[in-house]
Amino acid sequence: HAKGSYSRRLTNKVAASNYFVLHDTSDDYKKATRNMENGVIDMILEIPPSFDRDIVKERSSRVGLAVNSVNGSAALLGGNYLTRIVEELSAELREESFHQPITRSAGQQVSRVVTQSATQPAAQLATQSKSVVPRYWFNPELDYKSYMIPGFMAIILTIICGILPALNIVMEKENGTIQQINVTPVSKMWFILAKLIPYWTIGVVAMIVSIAAAYLIYGLWPAGSVFSVLFSGIVFILSISGMGIIISNYSETLQQAAFLVIFFILIIILLSGMFTPISGMPAWAQAIASVNPFTYLTRSLRMLYLNGSSLADIAGNLMMLGIFSVILNGWAVLSYRKRG
Protein backbone atom coordinates (compact mmCIF):
# COMPACT_ATOMS: atom_id res chain seq x y z
CA HIS A 1 0.00 0.00 0.00
CA ALA A 2 2.73 2.44 0.96
CA LYS A 3 4.39 4.57 -1.74
CA GLY A 4 7.31 6.09 0.20
CA SER A 5 11.02 5.63 -0.31
CA TYR A 6 11.45 2.85 2.27
CA SER A 7 8.50 0.86 0.93
CA ARG A 8 9.80 1.22 -2.64
CA ARG A 9 13.19 0.14 -1.42
CA LEU A 10 11.73 -3.01 0.12
CA THR A 11 9.67 -3.75 -3.00
CA ASN A 12 12.70 -3.29 -5.24
CA LYS A 13 14.77 -5.67 -3.10
CA VAL A 14 12.11 -8.35 -3.45
CA ALA A 15 11.79 -7.81 -7.21
CA ALA A 16 15.57 -7.85 -7.70
CA SER A 17 16.07 -11.13 -5.85
CA ASN A 18 16.44 -14.44 -7.68
CA TYR A 19 13.84 -16.11 -5.48
CA PHE A 20 10.64 -14.30 -6.48
CA VAL A 21 8.79 -13.00 -9.52
CA LEU A 22 6.87 -9.83 -8.68
CA HIS A 23 3.35 -10.30 -10.03
CA ASP A 24 1.66 -7.03 -9.07
CA THR A 25 1.85 -4.05 -6.72
CA SER A 26 -1.87 -3.59 -6.21
CA ASP A 27 -3.48 -1.45 -3.50
CA ASP A 28 -6.37 -3.93 -3.24
CA TYR A 29 -5.67 -6.60 -0.61
CA LYS A 30 -8.87 -8.47 -1.46
CA LYS A 31 -7.71 -8.77 -5.07
CA ALA A 32 -4.40 -10.21 -3.88
CA THR A 33 -6.30 -12.66 -1.67
CA ARG A 34 -8.41 -13.82 -4.62
CA ASN A 35 -5.28 -14.30 -6.71
CA MET A 36 -3.77 -16.46 -3.98
CA GLU A 37 -6.94 -18.53 -3.65
CA ASN A 38 -6.93 -19.12 -7.41
CA GLY A 39 -3.27 -20.14 -7.43
CA VAL A 40 -2.10 -17.09 -9.40
CA ILE A 41 0.33 -15.99 -6.66
CA ASP A 42 2.02 -17.77 -3.77
CA MET A 43 2.79 -14.93 -1.36
CA ILE A 44 1.41 -11.55 -0.33
CA LEU A 45 3.69 -8.87 1.13
CA GLU A 46 1.50 -6.18 2.69
CA ILE A 47 3.19 -2.82 3.32
CA PRO A 48 0.83 -0.53 5.29
CA PRO A 49 0.36 3.12 4.22
CA SER A 50 2.07 4.32 7.39
CA PHE A 51 5.20 2.25 6.79
CA ASP A 52 7.60 5.09 5.96
CA ARG A 53 6.07 7.56 8.41
CA ASP A 54 6.30 5.09 11.28
CA ILE A 55 9.96 4.37 10.57
CA VAL A 56 10.85 8.06 10.62
CA LYS A 57 8.58 9.33 13.40
CA GLU A 58 7.66 6.42 15.63
CA ARG A 59 10.72 4.22 14.99
CA SER A 60 8.37 1.28 14.42
CA SER A 61 6.63 -0.12 11.34
CA ARG A 62 5.23 -3.44 10.20
CA VAL A 63 4.89 -5.40 7.00
CA GLY A 64 2.62 -8.44 6.74
CA LEU A 65 3.53 -11.64 4.94
CA ALA A 66 0.88 -14.22 3.97
CA VAL A 67 2.05 -17.47 2.37
CA ASN A 68 0.09 -20.01 0.33
CA SER A 69 1.09 -23.23 2.07
CA VAL A 70 -0.71 -25.74 -0.18
CA ASN A 71 2.84 -26.80 -1.07
CA GLY A 72 4.31 -26.91 2.42
CA SER A 73 7.98 -27.11 1.44
CA ALA A 74 7.71 -24.27 -1.08
CA ALA A 75 5.82 -22.15 1.46
CA LEU A 76 8.48 -22.69 4.11
CA LEU A 77 11.32 -21.85 1.73
CA GLY A 78 9.53 -18.84 0.28
CA GLY A 79 8.73 -17.48 3.72
CA ASN A 80 12.34 -17.88 4.80
CA TYR A 81 13.67 -16.17 1.67
CA LEU A 82 11.35 -13.19 2.05
CA THR A 83 12.16 -12.96 5.74
CA ARG A 84 15.84 -12.80 4.83
CA ILE A 85 15.19 -9.94 2.40
CA VAL A 86 13.38 -7.94 5.09
CA GLU A 87 16.22 -8.64 7.50
CA GLU A 88 18.72 -7.40 4.91
CA LEU A 89 16.77 -4.16 4.66
CA SER A 90 16.87 -3.88 8.44
CA ALA A 91 20.65 -4.37 8.39
CA GLU A 92 21.01 -1.66 5.78
CA LEU A 93 18.92 0.70 7.89
CA ARG A 94 21.10 -0.05 10.90
CA GLU A 95 24.16 0.92 8.90
CA GLU A 96 22.43 4.17 8.03
CA SER A 97 21.69 4.82 11.70
CA PHE A 98 18.15 3.53 11.37
CA HIS A 99 18.87 0.51 13.48
CA GLN A 100 17.23 -2.33 15.26
CA PRO A 101 16.68 -6.04 14.60
CA ILE A 102 13.49 -7.29 13.06
CA THR A 103 10.75 -8.84 15.17
CA ARG A 104 7.44 -10.32 14.19
CA SER A 105 4.17 -10.44 16.03
CA ALA A 106 1.67 -13.31 16.22
CA GLY A 107 -1.29 -13.71 13.89
CA GLN A 108 0.67 -13.44 10.68
CA GLN A 109 4.30 -13.28 9.69
CA VAL A 110 5.23 -9.65 10.40
CA SER A 111 8.49 -7.74 10.25
CA ARG A 112 9.28 -4.70 12.40
CA VAL A 113 11.91 -2.15 11.39
CA VAL A 114 12.85 0.27 14.15
CA THR A 115 15.17 3.26 14.10
CA GLN A 116 17.98 3.80 16.56
CA SER A 117 18.48 7.02 18.40
CA ALA A 118 21.88 8.65 18.30
CA THR A 119 22.55 7.70 21.92
CA GLN A 120 21.48 4.06 21.75
CA PRO A 121 24.45 1.71 22.28
CA ALA A 122 25.32 -0.63 19.42
CA ALA A 123 25.86 -3.48 21.88
CA GLN A 124 22.27 -3.20 23.08
CA LEU A 125 21.12 -3.30 19.46
CA ALA A 126 23.09 -6.46 18.73
CA THR A 127 21.71 -8.40 21.69
CA GLN A 128 18.02 -7.87 20.98
CA SER A 129 16.26 -11.06 19.93
CA LYS A 130 14.13 -11.87 16.92
CA SER A 131 11.10 -14.17 16.74
CA VAL A 132 9.12 -15.44 13.76
CA VAL A 133 5.45 -16.43 13.94
CA PRO A 134 4.41 -17.19 10.34
CA ARG A 135 0.85 -17.39 9.08
CA TYR A 136 0.41 -20.08 6.43
CA TRP A 137 -2.78 -20.14 4.39
CA PHE A 138 -4.75 -23.27 3.35
CA ASN A 139 -2.32 -25.71 5.00
CA PRO A 140 -1.45 -24.13 8.38
CA GLU A 141 0.33 -27.22 9.72
CA LEU A 142 2.35 -27.70 6.50
CA ASP A 143 1.04 -31.27 6.50
CA TYR A 144 2.76 -33.20 3.72
CA LYS A 145 -0.08 -35.73 3.50
CA SER A 146 -2.59 -33.02 2.65
CA TYR A 147 -0.37 -31.98 -0.24
CA MET A 148 0.43 -35.44 -1.61
CA ILE A 149 -2.83 -37.40 -1.27
CA PRO A 150 -4.60 -35.54 -4.11
CA GLY A 151 -1.64 -36.42 -6.32
CA PHE A 152 -1.90 -40.09 -5.39
CA MET A 153 -5.57 -40.00 -6.40
CA ALA A 154 -4.47 -38.81 -9.83
CA ILE A 155 -1.93 -41.65 -10.03
CA ILE A 156 -4.65 -44.22 -9.29
CA LEU A 157 -6.82 -42.85 -12.10
CA THR A 158 -3.84 -42.86 -14.46
CA ILE A 159 -3.13 -46.53 -13.77
CA ILE A 160 -6.74 -47.67 -14.07
CA CYS A 161 -7.87 -45.56 -17.02
CA GLY A 162 -4.61 -44.99 -18.87
CA ILE A 163 -2.38 -48.03 -18.46
CA LEU A 164 -4.85 -50.92 -18.20
CA PRO A 165 -6.85 -50.16 -21.39
CA ALA A 166 -3.63 -49.88 -23.39
CA LEU A 167 -2.31 -53.22 -22.15
CA ASN A 168 -5.71 -54.89 -22.63
CA ILE A 169 -5.96 -53.99 -26.32
CA VAL A 170 -2.36 -55.02 -27.01
CA MET A 171 -2.98 -58.39 -25.33
CA GLU A 172 -5.89 -58.93 -27.71
CA LYS A 173 -3.58 -58.11 -30.61
CA GLU A 174 -1.11 -60.74 -29.46
CA ASN A 175 -3.83 -63.35 -28.92
CA GLY A 176 -5.45 -62.60 -32.28
CA THR A 177 -8.91 -62.09 -30.79
CA ILE A 178 -9.06 -58.48 -31.93
CA GLN A 179 -9.19 -59.67 -35.55
CA GLN A 180 -12.66 -61.03 -34.88
CA ILE A 181 -13.78 -57.50 -34.09
CA ASN A 182 -11.98 -56.02 -37.07
CA VAL A 183 -14.02 -58.07 -39.56
CA THR A 184 -17.34 -56.87 -38.08
CA PRO A 185 -19.11 -53.68 -39.24
CA VAL A 186 -18.54 -52.06 -35.83
CA SER A 187 -17.01 -48.62 -36.32
CA LYS A 188 -13.68 -47.64 -34.77
CA MET A 189 -15.31 -45.11 -32.46
CA TRP A 190 -17.80 -47.60 -31.01
CA PHE A 191 -15.11 -50.24 -30.62
CA ILE A 192 -12.91 -47.85 -28.63
CA LEU A 193 -15.87 -46.71 -26.53
CA ALA A 194 -16.74 -50.33 -25.75
CA LYS A 195 -13.19 -50.88 -24.56
CA LEU A 196 -13.04 -47.72 -22.45
CA ILE A 197 -16.46 -47.54 -20.76
CA PRO A 198 -15.69 -50.38 -18.26
CA TYR A 199 -12.45 -48.65 -17.25
CA TRP A 200 -14.21 -45.30 -16.98
CA THR A 201 -16.73 -46.88 -14.62
CA ILE A 202 -13.98 -48.50 -12.54
CA GLY A 203 -12.13 -45.17 -12.45
CA VAL A 204 -15.16 -43.31 -11.05
CA VAL A 205 -15.63 -46.01 -8.41
CA ALA A 206 -11.91 -45.82 -7.56
CA MET A 207 -12.20 -42.05 -7.19
CA ILE A 208 -15.09 -42.42 -4.74
CA VAL A 209 -13.18 -45.06 -2.78
CA SER A 210 -10.08 -42.83 -2.72
CA ILE A 211 -12.06 -39.90 -1.32
CA ALA A 212 -13.53 -42.12 1.38
CA ALA A 213 -10.16 -43.72 2.20
CA ALA A 214 -8.45 -40.33 2.46
CA TYR A 215 -11.07 -39.27 5.00
CA LEU A 216 -11.19 -42.50 7.00
CA ILE A 217 -7.42 -43.07 7.15
CA TYR A 218 -5.97 -39.55 7.10
CA GLY A 219 -8.95 -37.40 8.06
CA LEU A 220 -8.61 -35.45 4.80
CA TRP A 221 -11.88 -34.15 3.36
CA PRO A 222 -12.29 -31.64 0.50
CA ALA A 223 -12.67 -28.07 1.69
CA GLY A 224 -14.59 -27.50 -1.54
CA SER A 225 -17.36 -29.56 -3.13
CA VAL A 226 -17.06 -33.35 -3.36
CA PHE A 227 -18.99 -33.14 -6.62
CA SER A 228 -16.28 -30.86 -8.01
CA VAL A 229 -13.64 -33.42 -7.04
CA LEU A 230 -15.53 -36.19 -8.85
CA PHE A 231 -16.19 -34.01 -11.88
CA SER A 232 -12.50 -33.12 -12.16
CA GLY A 233 -11.61 -36.81 -11.98
CA ILE A 234 -14.13 -37.71 -14.70
CA VAL A 235 -12.78 -35.09 -17.11
CA PHE A 236 -9.24 -36.35 -16.45
CA ILE A 237 -10.34 -39.95 -17.04
CA LEU A 238 -11.56 -39.01 -20.52
CA SER A 239 -8.20 -37.51 -21.45
CA ILE A 240 -5.83 -40.08 -19.95
CA SER A 241 -7.75 -43.02 -21.44
CA GLY A 242 -7.28 -41.52 -24.89
CA MET A 243 -3.53 -41.48 -24.32
CA GLY A 244 -3.63 -45.17 -23.37
CA ILE A 245 -5.46 -46.09 -26.57
CA ILE A 246 -2.93 -44.13 -28.64
CA ILE A 247 -0.09 -46.16 -27.07
CA SER A 248 -1.91 -49.42 -27.85
CA ASN A 249 -2.49 -48.35 -31.46
CA TYR A 250 1.24 -47.94 -32.04
CA SER A 251 2.28 -51.08 -30.15
CA GLU A 252 2.29 -54.60 -31.59
CA THR A 253 3.45 -56.52 -28.51
CA LEU A 254 2.73 -56.32 -24.81
CA GLN A 255 6.39 -55.71 -24.04
CA GLN A 256 6.53 -52.78 -26.44
CA ALA A 257 3.39 -51.27 -24.93
CA ALA A 258 4.74 -51.74 -21.40
CA PHE A 259 7.95 -49.87 -22.24
CA LEU A 260 6.02 -47.00 -23.81
CA VAL A 261 3.62 -46.82 -20.87
CA ILE A 262 6.43 -46.70 -18.32
CA PHE A 263 8.27 -44.03 -20.32
CA PHE A 264 5.29 -41.71 -20.69
CA ILE A 265 3.81 -42.28 -17.22
CA LEU A 266 7.10 -41.42 -15.52
CA ILE A 267 7.32 -38.19 -17.50
CA ILE A 268 3.68 -37.35 -16.78
CA ILE A 269 4.03 -37.84 -13.03
CA LEU A 270 7.50 -36.35 -12.47
CA LEU A 271 6.84 -33.26 -14.60
CA SER A 272 3.39 -32.49 -13.23
CA GLY A 273 4.32 -30.46 -10.18
CA MET A 274 3.27 -33.26 -7.85
CA PHE A 275 6.64 -33.51 -6.11
CA THR A 276 8.34 -30.23 -7.02
CA PRO A 277 6.84 -26.82 -7.88
CA ILE A 278 6.57 -26.20 -11.62
CA SER A 279 7.93 -22.69 -11.14
CA GLY A 280 11.23 -24.21 -9.97
CA MET A 281 11.65 -26.38 -13.07
CA PRO A 282 13.73 -25.43 -16.12
CA ALA A 283 11.93 -23.92 -19.10
CA TRP A 284 11.75 -27.18 -21.07
CA ALA A 285 10.19 -29.00 -18.11
CA GLN A 286 7.65 -26.21 -17.61
CA ALA A 287 6.72 -26.51 -21.29
CA ILE A 288 6.05 -30.23 -20.84
CA ALA A 289 4.04 -29.57 -17.68
CA SER A 290 1.84 -27.12 -19.56
CA VAL A 291 0.70 -29.89 -21.95
CA ASN A 292 0.40 -32.55 -19.25
CA PRO A 293 -3.16 -33.55 -18.20
CA PHE A 294 -1.80 -34.81 -14.87
CA THR A 295 -0.67 -31.27 -14.04
CA TYR A 296 -4.16 -29.83 -14.28
CA LEU A 297 -5.87 -32.60 -12.31
CA THR A 298 -3.32 -32.41 -9.48
CA ARG A 299 -3.65 -28.64 -9.35
CA SER A 300 -7.46 -28.84 -9.33
CA LEU A 301 -7.60 -31.47 -6.58
CA ARG A 302 -5.23 -29.50 -4.36
CA MET A 303 -7.29 -26.35 -4.86
CA LEU A 304 -10.48 -28.25 -3.98
CA TYR A 305 -9.01 -30.08 -1.00
CA LEU A 306 -6.95 -27.29 0.56
CA ASN A 307 -8.15 -23.97 -0.83
CA GLY A 308 -11.86 -24.75 -0.79
CA SER A 309 -12.14 -23.61 -4.41
CA SER A 310 -15.31 -23.88 -6.48
CA LEU A 311 -15.88 -25.14 -10.02
CA ALA A 312 -15.55 -21.57 -11.25
CA ASP A 313 -12.07 -21.33 -9.67
CA ILE A 314 -10.82 -24.47 -11.44
CA ALA A 315 -12.63 -23.75 -14.73
CA GLY A 316 -9.32 -23.04 -16.48
CA ASN A 317 -7.89 -26.41 -15.45
CA LEU A 318 -11.08 -28.22 -16.49
CA MET A 319 -11.03 -26.44 -19.84
CA MET A 320 -7.48 -27.64 -20.49
CA LEU A 321 -8.46 -31.21 -19.53
CA GLY A 322 -11.43 -30.98 -21.89
CA ILE A 323 -9.16 -29.86 -24.73
CA PHE A 324 -6.80 -32.76 -24.02
CA SER A 325 -9.77 -35.16 -24.03
CA VAL A 326 -10.90 -34.04 -27.49
CA ILE A 327 -7.38 -34.10 -28.96
CA LEU A 328 -6.25 -37.42 -27.46
CA ASN A 329 -9.48 -39.33 -28.08
CA GLY A 330 -9.71 -37.95 -31.61
CA TRP A 331 -6.13 -39.07 -32.22
CA ALA A 332 -6.97 -42.49 -30.75
CA VAL A 333 -9.90 -42.99 -33.14
CA LEU A 334 -7.97 -41.80 -36.19
CA SER A 335 -4.85 -43.85 -35.42
CA TYR A 336 -6.71 -47.13 -34.86
CA ARG A 337 -6.30 -49.34 -37.92
CA LYS A 338 -9.30 -51.63 -38.07
CA ARG A 339 -7.88 -53.82 -40.80
CA GLY A 340 -4.21 -52.84 -40.52
XYZ file of C-alpha atoms in Angstrom:
340
model
C 0.000 0.000 0.000
C 2.731 2.444 0.962
C 4.391 4.568 -1.737
C 7.307 6.091 0.197
C 11.021 5.629 -0.314
C 11.445 2.847 2.267
C 8.504 0.860 0.928
C 9.798 1.217 -2.640
C 13.193 0.137 -1.418
C 11.733 -3.013 0.117
C 9.672 -3.750 -2.999
C 12.701 -3.295 -5.238
C 14.771 -5.668 -3.104
C 12.107 -8.349 -3.448
C 11.786 -7.813 -7.210
C 15.572 -7.846 -7.696
C 16.072 -11.129 -5.852
C 16.441 -14.437 -7.676
C 13.842 -16.106 -5.476
C 10.643 -14.304 -6.480
C 8.788 -13.004 -9.515
C 6.874 -9.829 -8.676
C 3.349 -10.302 -10.029
C 1.665 -7.034 -9.071
C 1.852 -4.049 -6.721
C -1.870 -3.589 -6.207
C -3.479 -1.454 -3.497
C -6.375 -3.933 -3.240
C -5.667 -6.596 -0.610
C -8.873 -8.469 -1.465
C -7.711 -8.766 -5.065
C -4.401 -10.205 -3.877
C -6.301 -12.656 -1.674
C -8.408 -13.824 -4.616
C -5.276 -14.299 -6.705
C -3.768 -16.460 -3.982
C -6.936 -18.527 -3.651
C -6.928 -19.119 -7.412
C -3.268 -20.138 -7.432
C -2.098 -17.094 -9.395
C 0.329 -15.991 -6.657
C 2.021 -17.775 -3.768
C 2.795 -14.929 -1.357
C 1.413 -11.547 -0.330
C 3.687 -8.867 1.128
C 1.502 -6.178 2.693
C 3.186 -2.820 3.316
C 0.832 -0.529 5.287
C 0.360 3.118 4.216
C 2.066 4.322 7.388
C 5.202 2.246 6.793
C 7.602 5.095 5.962
C 6.070 7.559 8.410
C 6.295 5.093 11.285
C 9.959 4.374 10.574
C 10.849 8.061 10.617
C 8.584 9.329 13.404
C 7.661 6.418 15.632
C 10.717 4.217 14.986
C 8.366 1.278 14.415
C 6.628 -0.125 11.345
C 5.226 -3.444 10.205
C 4.888 -5.402 6.997
C 2.617 -8.436 6.736
C 3.535 -11.642 4.936
C 0.880 -14.216 3.968
C 2.049 -17.473 2.367
C 0.085 -20.008 0.327
C 1.087 -23.230 2.067
C -0.706 -25.742 -0.175
C 2.837 -26.799 -1.073
C 4.313 -26.907 2.417
C 7.983 -27.115 1.440
C 7.710 -24.270 -1.076
C 5.820 -22.147 1.462
C 8.482 -22.690 4.107
C 11.324 -21.850 1.733
C 9.535 -18.837 0.277
C 8.728 -17.480 3.720
C 12.338 -17.879 4.798
C 13.669 -16.167 1.674
C 11.352 -13.193 2.046
C 12.158 -12.955 5.738
C 15.842 -12.803 4.826
C 15.188 -9.943 2.400
C 13.378 -7.943 5.088
C 16.223 -8.637 7.496
C 18.717 -7.400 4.907
C 16.769 -4.159 4.662
C 16.872 -3.877 8.438
C 20.647 -4.372 8.389
C 21.013 -1.655 5.785
C 18.922 0.703 7.891
C 21.103 -0.051 10.903
C 24.157 0.920 8.903
C 22.435 4.168 8.028
C 21.687 4.820 11.705
C 18.147 3.527 11.367
C 18.872 0.508 13.479
C 17.234 -2.334 15.262
C 16.683 -6.037 14.599
C 13.490 -7.288 13.059
C 10.748 -8.838 15.173
C 7.444 -10.318 14.187
C 4.165 -10.437 16.034
C 1.669 -13.305 16.223
C -1.294 -13.709 13.888
C 0.666 -13.439 10.679
C 4.304 -13.281 9.686
C 5.227 -9.645 10.399
C 8.494 -7.737 10.249
C 9.283 -4.698 12.396
C 11.910 -2.146 11.386
C 12.848 0.269 14.153
C 15.172 3.258 14.101
C 17.982 3.804 16.557
C 18.481 7.022 18.399
C 21.884 8.653 18.305
C 22.549 7.701 21.924
C 21.483 4.056 21.747
C 24.450 1.712 22.279
C 25.316 -0.627 19.419
C 25.865 -3.477 21.877
C 22.272 -3.198 23.075
C 21.123 -3.304 19.462
C 23.091 -6.460 18.734
C 21.712 -8.403 21.693
C 18.024 -7.873 20.981
C 16.262 -11.063 19.925
C 14.132 -11.871 16.917
C 11.102 -14.174 16.740
C 9.117 -15.438 13.758
C 5.449 -16.427 13.938
C 4.408 -17.190 10.341
C 0.852 -17.390 9.077
C 0.409 -20.075 6.426
C -2.782 -20.144 4.388
C -4.749 -23.269 3.346
C -2.318 -25.709 5.003
C -1.446 -24.131 8.380
C 0.328 -27.222 9.723
C 2.349 -27.701 6.503
C 1.037 -31.270 6.495
C 2.761 -33.199 3.717
C -0.081 -35.729 3.501
C -2.585 -33.017 2.651
C -0.371 -31.981 -0.235
C 0.432 -35.445 -1.613
C -2.828 -37.398 -1.266
C -4.601 -35.539 -4.113
C -1.636 -36.416 -6.321
C -1.901 -40.088 -5.391
C -5.569 -39.998 -6.403
C -4.471 -38.809 -9.833
C -1.926 -41.655 -10.033
C -4.648 -44.215 -9.287
C -6.818 -42.845 -12.095
C -3.836 -42.864 -14.459
C -3.127 -46.530 -13.767
C -6.743 -47.674 -14.067
C -7.874 -45.560 -17.020
C -4.610 -44.994 -18.867
C -2.382 -48.028 -18.458
C -4.853 -50.919 -18.200
C -6.855 -50.155 -21.387
C -3.633 -49.884 -23.387
C -2.315 -53.218 -22.155
C -5.707 -54.891 -22.628
C -5.957 -53.992 -26.317
C -2.359 -55.020 -27.013
C -2.978 -58.390 -25.331
C -5.892 -58.928 -27.705
C -3.584 -58.113 -30.609
C -1.107 -60.742 -29.456
C -3.828 -63.351 -28.925
C -5.447 -62.598 -32.276
C -8.915 -62.089 -30.794
C -9.059 -58.477 -31.931
C -9.192 -59.671 -35.551
C -12.658 -61.035 -34.885
C -13.778 -57.498 -34.088
C -11.985 -56.020 -37.070
C -14.023 -58.065 -39.558
C -17.336 -56.872 -38.083
C -19.114 -53.683 -39.245
C -18.542 -52.061 -35.830
C -17.008 -48.616 -36.324
C -13.684 -47.638 -34.774
C -15.314 -45.113 -32.459
C -17.802 -47.597 -31.012
C -15.108 -50.239 -30.617
C -12.906 -47.850 -28.634
C -15.872 -46.706 -26.527
C -16.738 -50.326 -25.755
C -13.187 -50.877 -24.557
C -13.044 -47.719 -22.445
C -16.458 -47.543 -20.760
C -15.686 -50.379 -18.263
C -12.453 -48.649 -17.246
C -14.210 -45.299 -16.980
C -16.727 -46.884 -14.616
C -13.978 -48.498 -12.544
C -12.134 -45.172 -12.454
C -15.156 -43.313 -11.049
C -15.631 -46.008 -8.405
C -11.912 -45.825 -7.560
C -12.205 -42.046 -7.191
C -15.095 -42.423 -4.743
C -13.183 -45.063 -2.783
C -10.079 -42.826 -2.720
C -12.065 -39.895 -1.323
C -13.535 -42.125 1.384
C -10.158 -43.716 2.199
C -8.455 -40.325 2.460
C -11.068 -39.270 4.996
C -11.189 -42.499 7.005
C -7.425 -43.072 7.146
C -5.971 -39.549 7.099
C -8.948 -37.396 8.062
C -8.615 -35.445 4.801
C -11.883 -34.148 3.361
C -12.293 -31.644 0.499
C -12.670 -28.067 1.688
C -14.585 -27.505 -1.545
C -17.356 -29.559 -3.129
C -17.059 -33.348 -3.363
C -18.993 -33.144 -6.622
C -16.280 -30.862 -8.006
C -13.638 -33.425 -7.036
C -15.529 -36.189 -8.849
C -16.189 -34.010 -11.878
C -12.496 -33.124 -12.159
C -11.608 -36.812 -11.976
C -14.128 -37.711 -14.698
C -12.781 -35.094 -17.108
C -9.242 -36.349 -16.451
C -10.340 -39.954 -17.041
C -11.558 -39.010 -20.517
C -8.196 -37.506 -21.445
C -5.831 -40.079 -19.946
C -7.752 -43.019 -21.436
C -7.284 -41.518 -24.889
C -3.529 -41.483 -24.323
C -3.630 -45.167 -23.368
C -5.463 -46.088 -26.572
C -2.928 -44.132 -28.636
C -0.093 -46.155 -27.072
C -1.907 -49.416 -27.854
C -2.495 -48.350 -31.465
C 1.240 -47.935 -32.045
C 2.283 -51.082 -30.155
C 2.292 -54.597 -31.588
C 3.453 -56.525 -28.514
C 2.731 -56.321 -24.812
C 6.394 -55.708 -24.042
C 6.534 -52.777 -26.442
C 3.389 -51.271 -24.926
C 4.738 -51.739 -21.396
C 7.953 -49.872 -22.237
C 6.019 -46.996 -23.812
C 3.616 -46.817 -20.874
C 6.433 -46.704 -18.320
C 8.267 -44.029 -20.323
C 5.289 -41.708 -20.690
C 3.815 -42.280 -17.225
C 7.100 -41.424 -15.515
C 7.319 -38.187 -17.501
C 3.677 -37.349 -16.779
C 4.034 -37.844 -13.025
C 7.497 -36.354 -12.470
C 6.841 -33.260 -14.602
C 3.388 -32.492 -13.232
C 4.320 -30.458 -10.177
C 3.269 -33.260 -7.853
C 6.638 -33.511 -6.111
C 8.339 -30.226 -7.016
C 6.836 -26.821 -7.884
C 6.566 -26.201 -11.620
C 7.935 -22.688 -11.138
C 11.226 -24.210 -9.968
C 11.646 -26.381 -13.074
C 13.733 -25.429 -16.122
C 11.928 -23.921 -19.098
C 11.749 -27.181 -21.074
C 10.186 -28.996 -18.107
C 7.648 -26.215 -17.608
C 6.721 -26.506 -21.287
C 6.048 -30.233 -20.843
C 4.043 -29.573 -17.676
C 1.835 -27.118 -19.559
C 0.695 -29.891 -21.953
C 0.401 -32.549 -19.254
C -3.161 -33.545 -18.196
C -1.802 -34.814 -14.873
C -0.672 -31.275 -14.037
C -4.157 -29.828 -14.281
C -5.871 -32.597 -12.307
C -3.322 -32.414 -9.484
C -3.649 -28.635 -9.354
C -7.463 -28.840 -9.333
C -7.600 -31.469 -6.582
C -5.231 -29.500 -4.357
C -7.286 -26.354 -4.855
C -10.479 -28.249 -3.983
C -9.008 -30.082 -0.996
C -6.949 -27.294 0.560
C -8.153 -23.966 -0.828
C -11.865 -24.748 -0.787
C -12.139 -23.615 -4.408
C -15.313 -23.884 -6.475
C -15.878 -25.142 -10.017
C -15.548 -21.572 -11.249
C -12.072 -21.333 -9.673
C -10.820 -24.467 -11.442
C -12.626 -23.750 -14.726
C -9.325 -23.035 -16.477
C -7.893 -26.409 -15.445
C -11.079 -28.217 -16.495
C -11.033 -26.440 -19.836
C -7.484 -27.644 -20.491
C -8.462 -31.206 -19.531
C -11.427 -30.983 -21.894
C -9.155 -29.863 -24.732
C -6.798 -32.764 -24.024
C -9.772 -35.158 -24.030
C -10.896 -34.041 -27.488
C -7.381 -34.104 -28.957
C -6.246 -37.417 -27.456
C -9.477 -39.331 -28.076
C -9.714 -37.954 -31.611
C -6.133 -39.067 -32.216
C -6.969 -42.493 -30.750
C -9.902 -42.993 -33.139
C -7.975 -41.795 -36.191
C -4.853 -43.847 -35.424
C -6.707 -47.131 -34.860
C -6.304 -49.339 -37.919
C -9.301 -51.627 -38.071
C -7.877 -53.819 -40.804
C -4.213 -52.840 -40.516
